[in-house]
Amino acid sequence: MYFKTSTMQNHKTLINGPINYTLSKLIIVILLLNTFTVYTQTGETYFNLAAAQSDSGKFESAIKNYTKCIEIEPNLMEAYHNRALAKSNLKDYKGAILDHDKSIALDSGNADAYYNRGRAKLFIRDLEGCILDNTKTLALNPNFGLAYINRGLANVYLGNKDAGCSDLIKAKKLNAAYAQDIMNAYCK
């Protein structure tokens, strides 16, 4: 406690005394909290950053940010799915398959995840796996033309030309990209 006789001294006591010290500590705490709030990244922040990086072809950076998102939100199916797509763009098909596995575990009704996992399996020549995944895709969405292409190609590569060409014809009827070109190459 401060007892000063002069008015000037009382004024100095308020400025330099215990009230000012407490106020200073409070201001510092508020500033620190604001700093943490401003610089704390959320899963959504990392997800959005990664999506923008993927869109601009910066797949390695996108993978890092999807990974940070997953560390914060480990049950976000979309983060695993998108990280898998980024890995596929870098030809890391085995890594992509692992991420699609997790994505499917979180949402077993996602036709895109089965399709993309099947596509990655096609690239590593797991042809039976490709057929199974694309069959599941088509069970979830029978109008998914690209799944017919993947399954058709896998069947052709396995020597099942009739089954493969049948799928390619279905893909063409659904206006799937490149279906006619692929048919011309494999179904003569």
PDB file of C-alpha atoms in Angstrom:
ATOM      1  CA  MET A   1       0.000   0.000   0.000  1.00  0.00           C
ATOM      2  CA  TYR A   2       1.218   3.433  -0.896  1.00  0.00           C
ATOM      3  CA  PHE A   3       0.603   6.529   1.220  1.00  0.00           C
ATOM      4  CA  LYS A   4       1.819   9.679  -0.426  1.00  0.00           C
ATOM      5  CA  THR A   5       1.118  13.180   0.698  1.00  0.00           C
ATOM      6  CA  SER A   6       1.566  15.029  -2.520  1.00  0.00           C
ATOM      7  CA  THR A   7      -0.954  14.896  -5.391  1.00  0.00           C
ATOM      8  CA  MET A   8       1.865  14.378  -7.865  1.00  0.00           C
ATOM      9  CA  GLN A   9       3.164  11.480  -5.848  1.00  0.00           C
ATOM     10  CA  ASN A  10      -0.317   9.880  -5.769  1.00  0.00           C
ATOM     11  CA  HIS A  11      -0.483  10.197  -9.520  1.00  0.00           C
ATOM     12  CA  LYS A  12       2.939   8.527  -9.859  1.00  0.00           C
ATOM     13  CA  THR A  13       1.824   5.748  -7.527  1.00  0.00           C
ATOM     14  CA  LEU A  14      -1.135   4.946  -9.756  1.00  0.00           C
ATOM     15  CA  ILE A  15       1.041   4.934 -12.843  1.00  0.00           C
ATOM     16  CA  ASN A  16       3.939   2.953 -11.374  1.00  0.00           C
ATOM     17  CA  GLY A  17       2.170   1.089  -8.565  1.00  0.00           C
ATOM     18  CA  PRO A  18       0.428  -2.279  -8.263  1.00  0.00           C
ATOM     19  CA  ILE A  19      -2.557  -1.372 -10.435  1.00  0.00           C
ATOM     20  CA  ASN A  20      -0.357  -0.572 -13.409  1.00  0.00           C
ATOM     21  CA  TYR A  21       1.639  -3.774 -12.887  1.00  0.00           C
ATOM     22  CA  THR A  22      -1.542  -5.880 -12.965  1.00  0.00           C
ATOM     23  CA  LEU A  23      -2.829  -4.012 -15.994  1.00  0.00           C
ATOM     24  CA  SER A  24       0.489  -4.575 -17.762  1.00  0.00           C
ATOM     25  CA  LYS A  25       0.291  -8.308 -17.090  1.00  0.00           C
ATOM     26  CA  LEU A  26      -3.277  -8.390 -18.370  1.00  0.00           C
ATOM     27  CA  ILE A  27      -2.319  -6.584 -21.574  1.00  0.00           C
ATOM     28  CA  ILE A  28       0.555  -9.012 -22.156  1.00  0.00           C
ATOM     29  CA  VAL A  29      -1.740 -12.008 -21.653  1.00  0.00           C
ATOM     30  CA  ILE A  30      -4.300 -10.561 -24.077  1.00  0.00           C
ATOM     31  CA  LEU A  31      -1.604  -9.925 -26.677  1.00  0.00           C
ATOM     32  CA  LEU A  32      -0.263 -13.460 -26.300  1.00  0.00           C
ATOM     33  CA  LEU A  33      -3.730 -14.961 -26.661  1.00  0.00           C
ATOM     34  CA  ASN A  34      -4.340 -12.895 -29.786  1.00  0.00           C
ATOM     35  CA  THR A  35      -1.022 -14.060 -31.192  1.00  0.00           C
ATOM     36  CA  PHE A  36      -1.929 -17.706 -30.624  1.00  0.00           C
ATOM     37  CA  THR A  37      -5.380 -17.177 -32.066  1.00  0.00           C
ATOM     38  CA  VAL A  38      -4.043 -15.504 -35.186  1.00  0.00           C
ATOM     39  CA  TYR A  39      -1.299 -18.054 -35.804  1.00  0.00           C
ATOM     40  CA  THR A  40      -3.077 -21.236 -34.717  1.00  0.00           C
ATOM     41  CA  GLN A  41      -3.935 -23.246 -37.798  1.00  0.00           C
ATOM     42  CA  THR A  42      -7.077 -25.337 -37.946  1.00  0.00           C
ATOM     43  CA  GLY A  43      -7.661 -28.505 -39.893  1.00  0.00           C
ATOM     44  CA  GLU A  44      -9.857 -26.500 -42.245  1.00  0.00           C
ATOM     45  CA  THR A  45      -7.033 -24.012 -42.839  1.00  0.00           C
ATOM     46  CA  TYR A  46      -4.606 -26.779 -43.817  1.00  0.00           C
ATOM     47  CA  PHE A  47      -7.267 -28.518 -45.915  1.00  0.00           C
ATOM     48  CA  ASN A  48      -8.063 -25.348 -47.885  1.00  0.00           C
ATOM     49  CA  LEU A  49      -4.384 -24.551 -48.375  1.00  0.00           C
ATOM     50  CA  ALA A  50      -3.701 -28.100 -49.584  1.00  0.00           C
ATOM     51  CA  ALA A  51      -6.669 -27.981 -51.967  1.00  0.00           C
ATOM     52  CA  ALA A  52      -5.372 -24.745 -53.489  1.00  0.00           C
ATOM     53  CA  GLN A  53      -1.906 -26.257 -53.812  1.00  0.00           C
ATOM     54  CA  SER A  54      -3.324 -29.364 -55.521  1.00  0.00           C
ATOM     55  CA  ASP A  55      -5.297 -27.188 -57.911  1.00  0.00           C
ATOM     56  CA  SER A  56      -2.088 -25.400 -58.881  1.00  0.00           C
ATOM     57  CA  GLY A  57      -0.099 -28.635 -59.302  1.00  0.00           C
ATOM     58  CA  LYS A  58       1.973 -28.289 -56.101  1.00  0.00           C
ATOM     59  CA  PHE A  59       1.277 -31.858 -55.013  1.00  0.00           C
ATOM     60  CA  GLU A  60       4.198 -32.288 -52.593  1.00  0.00           C
ATOM     61  CA  SER A  61       3.161 -29.189 -50.644  1.00  0.00           C
ATOM     62  CA  ALA A  62      -0.471 -30.305 -50.789  1.00  0.00           C
ATOM     63  CA  ILE A  63       0.434 -33.688 -49.305  1.00  0.00           C
ATOM     64  CA  LYS A  64       2.245 -31.995 -46.423  1.00  0.00           C
ATOM     65  CA  ASN A  65      -0.749 -29.789 -45.673  1.00  0.00           C
ATOM     66  CA  TYR A  66      -3.262 -32.622 -45.986  1.00  0.00           C
ATOM     67  CA  THR A  67      -1.061 -34.529 -43.521  1.00  0.00           C
ATOM     68  CA  LYS A  68      -1.196 -31.583 -41.094  1.00  0.00           C
ATOM     69  CA  CYS A  69      -4.966 -31.459 -41.526  1.00  0.00           C
ATOM     70  CA  ILE A  70      -5.212 -35.182 -40.756  1.00  0.00           C
ATOM     71  CA  GLU A  71      -3.087 -34.723 -37.619  1.00  0.00           C
ATOM     72  CA  ILE A  72      -5.669 -32.210 -36.382  1.00  0.00           C
ATOM     73  CA  GLU A  73      -8.775 -33.959 -37.774  1.00  0.00           C
ATOM     74  CA  PRO A  74      -7.955 -37.667 -38.131  1.00  0.00           C
ATOM     75  CA  ASN A  75     -11.492 -38.631 -39.188  1.00  0.00           C
ATOM     76  CA  LEU A  76     -11.827 -36.225 -42.090  1.00  0.00           C
ATOM     77  CA  MET A  77     -12.440 -38.580 -45.014  1.00  0.00           C
ATOM     78  CA  GLU A  78     -11.972 -35.840 -47.608  1.00  0.00           C
ATOM     79  CA  ALA A  79      -8.422 -35.130 -46.407  1.00  0.00           C
ATOM     80  CA  TYR A  80      -7.373 -38.757 -46.931  1.00  0.00           C
ATOM     81  CA  HIS A  81      -9.154 -38.882 -50.280  1.00  0.00           C
ATOM     82  CA  ASN A  82      -7.555 -35.687 -51.563  1.00  0.00           C
ATOM     83  CA  ARG A  83      -4.119 -36.635 -50.232  1.00  0.00           C
ATOM     84  CA  ALA A  84      -4.473 -39.927 -52.121  1.00  0.00           C
ATOM     85  CA  LEU A  85      -5.243 -38.031 -55.326  1.00  0.00           C
ATOM     86  CA  ALA A  86      -2.170 -35.848 -54.809  1.00  0.00           C
ATOM     87  CA  LYS A  87      -0.039 -38.958 -54.253  1.00  0.00           C
ATOM     88  CA  SER A  88      -1.435 -40.496 -57.442  1.00  0.00           C
ATOM     89  CA  ASN A  89      -0.436 -37.371 -59.351  1.00  0.00           C
ATOM     90  CA  LEU A  90       3.119 -37.986 -58.117  1.00  0.00           C
ATOM     91  CA  LYS A  91       2.845 -41.658 -59.135  1.00  0.00           C
ATOM     92  CA  ASP A  92       2.944 -42.821 -55.488  1.00  0.00           C
ATOM     93  CA  TYR A  93       0.195 -45.340 -56.160  1.00  0.00           C
ATOM     94  CA  LYS A  94       0.903 -47.527 -53.134  1.00  0.00           C
ATOM     95  CA  GLY A  95       0.695 -44.485 -50.840  1.00  0.00           C
ATOM     96  CA  ALA A  96      -2.489 -43.433 -52.614  1.00  0.00           C
ATOM     97  CA  ILE A  97      -4.022 -46.873 -52.079  1.00  0.00           C
ATOM     98  CA  LEU A  98      -3.298 -46.676 -48.340  1.00  0.00           C
ATOM     99  CA  ASP A  99      -5.006 -43.282 -48.141  1.00  0.00           C
ATOM    100  CA  HIS A 100      -7.977 -44.555 -50.144  1.00  0.00           C
ATOM    101  CA  ASP A 101      -8.203 -47.501 -47.737  1.00  0.00           C
ATOM    102  CA  LYS A 102      -8.558 -45.054 -44.850  1.00  0.00           C
ATOM    103  CA  SER A 103     -10.983 -42.882 -46.806  1.00  0.00           C
ATOM    104  CA  ILE A 104     -13.164 -45.915 -47.536  1.00  0.00           C
ATOM    105  CA  ALA A 105     -12.983 -47.016 -43.895  1.00  0.00           C
ATOM    106  CA  LEU A 106     -14.387 -43.604 -42.941  1.00  0.00           C
ATOM    107  CA  ASP A 107     -17.068 -43.588 -45.685  1.00  0.00           C
ATOM    108  CA  SER A 108     -17.752 -46.924 -47.361  1.00  0.00           C
ATOM    109  CA  GLY A 109     -20.386 -45.348 -49.624  1.00  0.00           C
ATOM    110  CA  ASN A 110     -17.964 -43.089 -51.474  1.00  0.00           C
ATOM    111  CA  ALA A 111     -17.910 -44.290 -55.095  1.00  0.00           C
ATOM    112  CA  ASP A 112     -15.097 -41.874 -55.979  1.00  0.00           C
ATOM    113  CA  ALA A 113     -12.791 -43.435 -53.382  1.00  0.00           C
ATOM    114  CA  TYR A 114     -13.349 -46.943 -54.778  1.00  0.00           C
ATOM    115  CA  TYR A 115     -12.905 -45.684 -58.336  1.00  0.00           C
ATOM    116  CA  ASN A 116      -9.663 -43.867 -57.550  1.00  0.00           C
ATOM    117  CA  ARG A 117      -8.277 -46.764 -55.518  1.00  0.00           C
ATOM    118  CA  GLY A 118      -9.121 -49.068 -58.422  1.00  0.00           C
ATOM    119  CA  ARG A 119      -7.387 -46.676 -60.803  1.00  0.00           C
ATOM    120  CA  ALA A 120      -4.244 -46.710 -58.621  1.00  0.00           C
ATOM    121  CA  LYS A 121      -4.396 -50.519 -58.552  1.00  0.00           C
ATOM    122  CA  LEU A 122      -4.592 -50.539 -62.352  1.00  0.00           C
ATOM    123  CA  PHE A 123      -1.348 -48.532 -62.499  1.00  0.00           C
ATOM    124  CA  ILE A 124       0.494 -50.989 -60.247  1.00  0.00           C
ATOM    125  CA  ARG A 125      -1.020 -53.920 -62.189  1.00  0.00           C
ATOM    126  CA  ASP A 126      -3.160 -55.215 -59.303  1.00  0.00           C
ATOM    127  CA  LEU A 127      -5.740 -56.060 -61.939  1.00  0.00           C
ATOM    128  CA  GLU A 128      -7.993 -58.213 -59.769  1.00  0.00           C
ATOM    129  CA  GLY A 129      -8.049 -55.442 -57.151  1.00  0.00           C
ATOM    130  CA  CYS A 130      -8.883 -52.926 -59.863  1.00  0.00           C
ATOM    131  CA  ILE A 131     -11.799 -55.043 -61.042  1.00  0.00           C
ATOM    132  CA  LEU A 132     -13.144 -55.457 -57.493  1.00  0.00           C
ATOM    133  CA  ASP A 133     -12.910 -51.728 -56.711  1.00  0.00           C
ATOM    134  CA  ASN A 134     -14.526 -50.666 -59.967  1.00  0.00           C
ATOM    135  CA  THR A 135     -17.276 -53.258 -59.536  1.00  0.00           C
ATOM    136  CA  LYS A 136     -17.977 -51.694 -56.113  1.00  0.00           C
ATOM    137  CA  THR A 137     -17.920 -48.237 -57.715  1.00  0.00           C
ATOM    138  CA  LEU A 138     -20.515 -49.355 -60.239  1.00  0.00           C
ATOM    139  CA  ALA A 139     -22.671 -50.906 -57.514  1.00  0.00           C
ATOM    140  CA  LEU A 140     -22.718 -47.490 -55.816  1.00  0.00           C
ATOM    141  CA  ASN A 141     -23.075 -45.517 -59.060  1.00  0.00           C
ATOM    142  CA  PRO A 142     -24.040 -47.532 -62.184  1.00  0.00           C
ATOM    143  CA  ASN A 143     -23.542 -44.481 -64.439  1.00  0.00           C
ATOM    144  CA  PHE A 144     -19.859 -44.004 -63.562  1.00  0.00           C
ATOM    145  CA  GLY A 145     -18.435 -44.351 -67.079  1.00  0.00           C
ATOM    146  CA  LEU A 146     -14.781 -44.127 -66.109  1.00  0.00           C
ATOM    147  CA  ALA A 147     -15.191 -47.109 -63.768  1.00  0.00           C
ATOM    148  CA  TYR A 148     -16.317 -49.160 -66.789  1.00  0.00           C
ATOM    149  CA  ILE A 149     -13.134 -48.068 -68.585  1.00  0.00           C
ATOM    150  CA  ASN A 150     -10.873 -49.081 -65.682  1.00  0.00           C
ATOM    151  CA  ARG A 151     -12.621 -52.411 -65.198  1.00  0.00           C
ATOM    152  CA  GLY A 152     -12.647 -52.993 -68.954  1.00  0.00           C
ATOM    153  CA  LEU A 153      -8.916 -52.336 -69.264  1.00  0.00           C
ATOM    154  CA  ALA A 154      -8.136 -54.611 -66.315  1.00  0.00           C
ATOM    155  CA  ASN A 155     -10.161 -57.407 -67.934  1.00  0.00           C
ATOM    156  CA  VAL A 156      -8.460 -56.890 -71.299  1.00  0.00           C
ATOM    157  CA  TYR A 157      -5.011 -56.998 -69.617  1.00  0.00           C
ATOM    158  CA  LEU A 158      -6.024 -60.252 -67.873  1.00  0.00           C
ATOM    159  CA  GLY A 159      -6.994 -61.735 -71.230  1.00  0.00           C
ATOM    160  CA  ASN A 160     -10.756 -61.396 -70.678  1.00  0.00           C
ATOM    161  CA  LYS A 161     -11.267 -59.450 -73.890  1.00  0.00           C
ATOM    162  CA  ASP A 162     -15.020 -60.051 -74.160  1.00  0.00           C
ATOM    163  CA  ALA A 163     -15.737 -58.829 -70.623  1.00  0.00           C
ATOM    164  CA  GLY A 164     -13.345 -55.910 -71.095  1.00  0.00           C
ATOM    165  CA  CYS A 165     -14.838 -54.795 -74.395  1.00  0.00           C
ATOM    166  CA  SER A 166     -18.349 -55.139 -72.976  1.00  0.00           C
ATOM    167  CA  ASP A 167     -17.382 -52.645 -70.241  1.00  0.00           C
ATOM    168  CA  LEU A 168     -15.780 -50.323 -72.772  1.00  0.00           C
ATOM    169  CA  ILE A 169     -18.984 -50.329 -74.844  1.00  0.00           C
ATOM    170  CA  LYS A 170     -20.934 -49.362 -71.704  1.00  0.00           C
ATOM    171  CA  ALA A 171     -18.419 -46.584 -71.029  1.00  0.00           C
ATOM    172  CA  LYS A 172     -18.886 -45.283 -74.563  1.00  0.00           C
ATOM    173  CA  LYS A 173     -22.680 -45.263 -74.144  1.00  0.00           C
ATOM    174  CA  LEU A 174     -22.181 -43.159 -70.992  1.00  0.00           C
ATOM    175  CA  ASN A 175     -19.948 -40.750 -72.968  1.00  0.00           C
ATOM    176  CA  ALA A 176     -16.912 -41.525 -70.837  1.00  0.00           C
ATOM    177  CA  ALA A 177     -13.789 -39.703 -71.982  1.00  0.00           C
ATOM    178  CA  TYR A 178     -11.537 -41.716 -74.314  1.00  0.00           C
ATOM    179  CA  ALA A 179     -13.857 -44.753 -74.377  1.00  0.00           C
ATOM    180  CA  GLN A 180     -13.914 -44.854 -78.191  1.00  0.00           C
ATOM    181  CA  ASP A 181     -10.122 -44.514 -78.473  1.00  0.00           C
ATOM    182  CA  ILE A 182      -9.588 -47.312 -75.961  1.00  0.00           C
ATOM    183  CA  MET A 183     -12.124 -49.503 -77.765  1.00  0.00           C
ATOM    184  CA  ASN A 184     -10.309 -48.880 -81.054  1.00  0.00           C
ATOM    185  CA  ALA A 185      -7.049 -49.976 -79.452  1.00  0.00           C
ATOM    186  CA  TYR A 186      -8.273 -53.135 -77.671  1.00  0.00           C
ATOM    187  CA  CYS A 187     -11.589 -54.284 -79.135  1.00  0.00           C
ATOM    188  CA  LYS A 188     -10.954 -54.896 -82.861  1.00  0.00           C
TER     189      LYS A 188
END
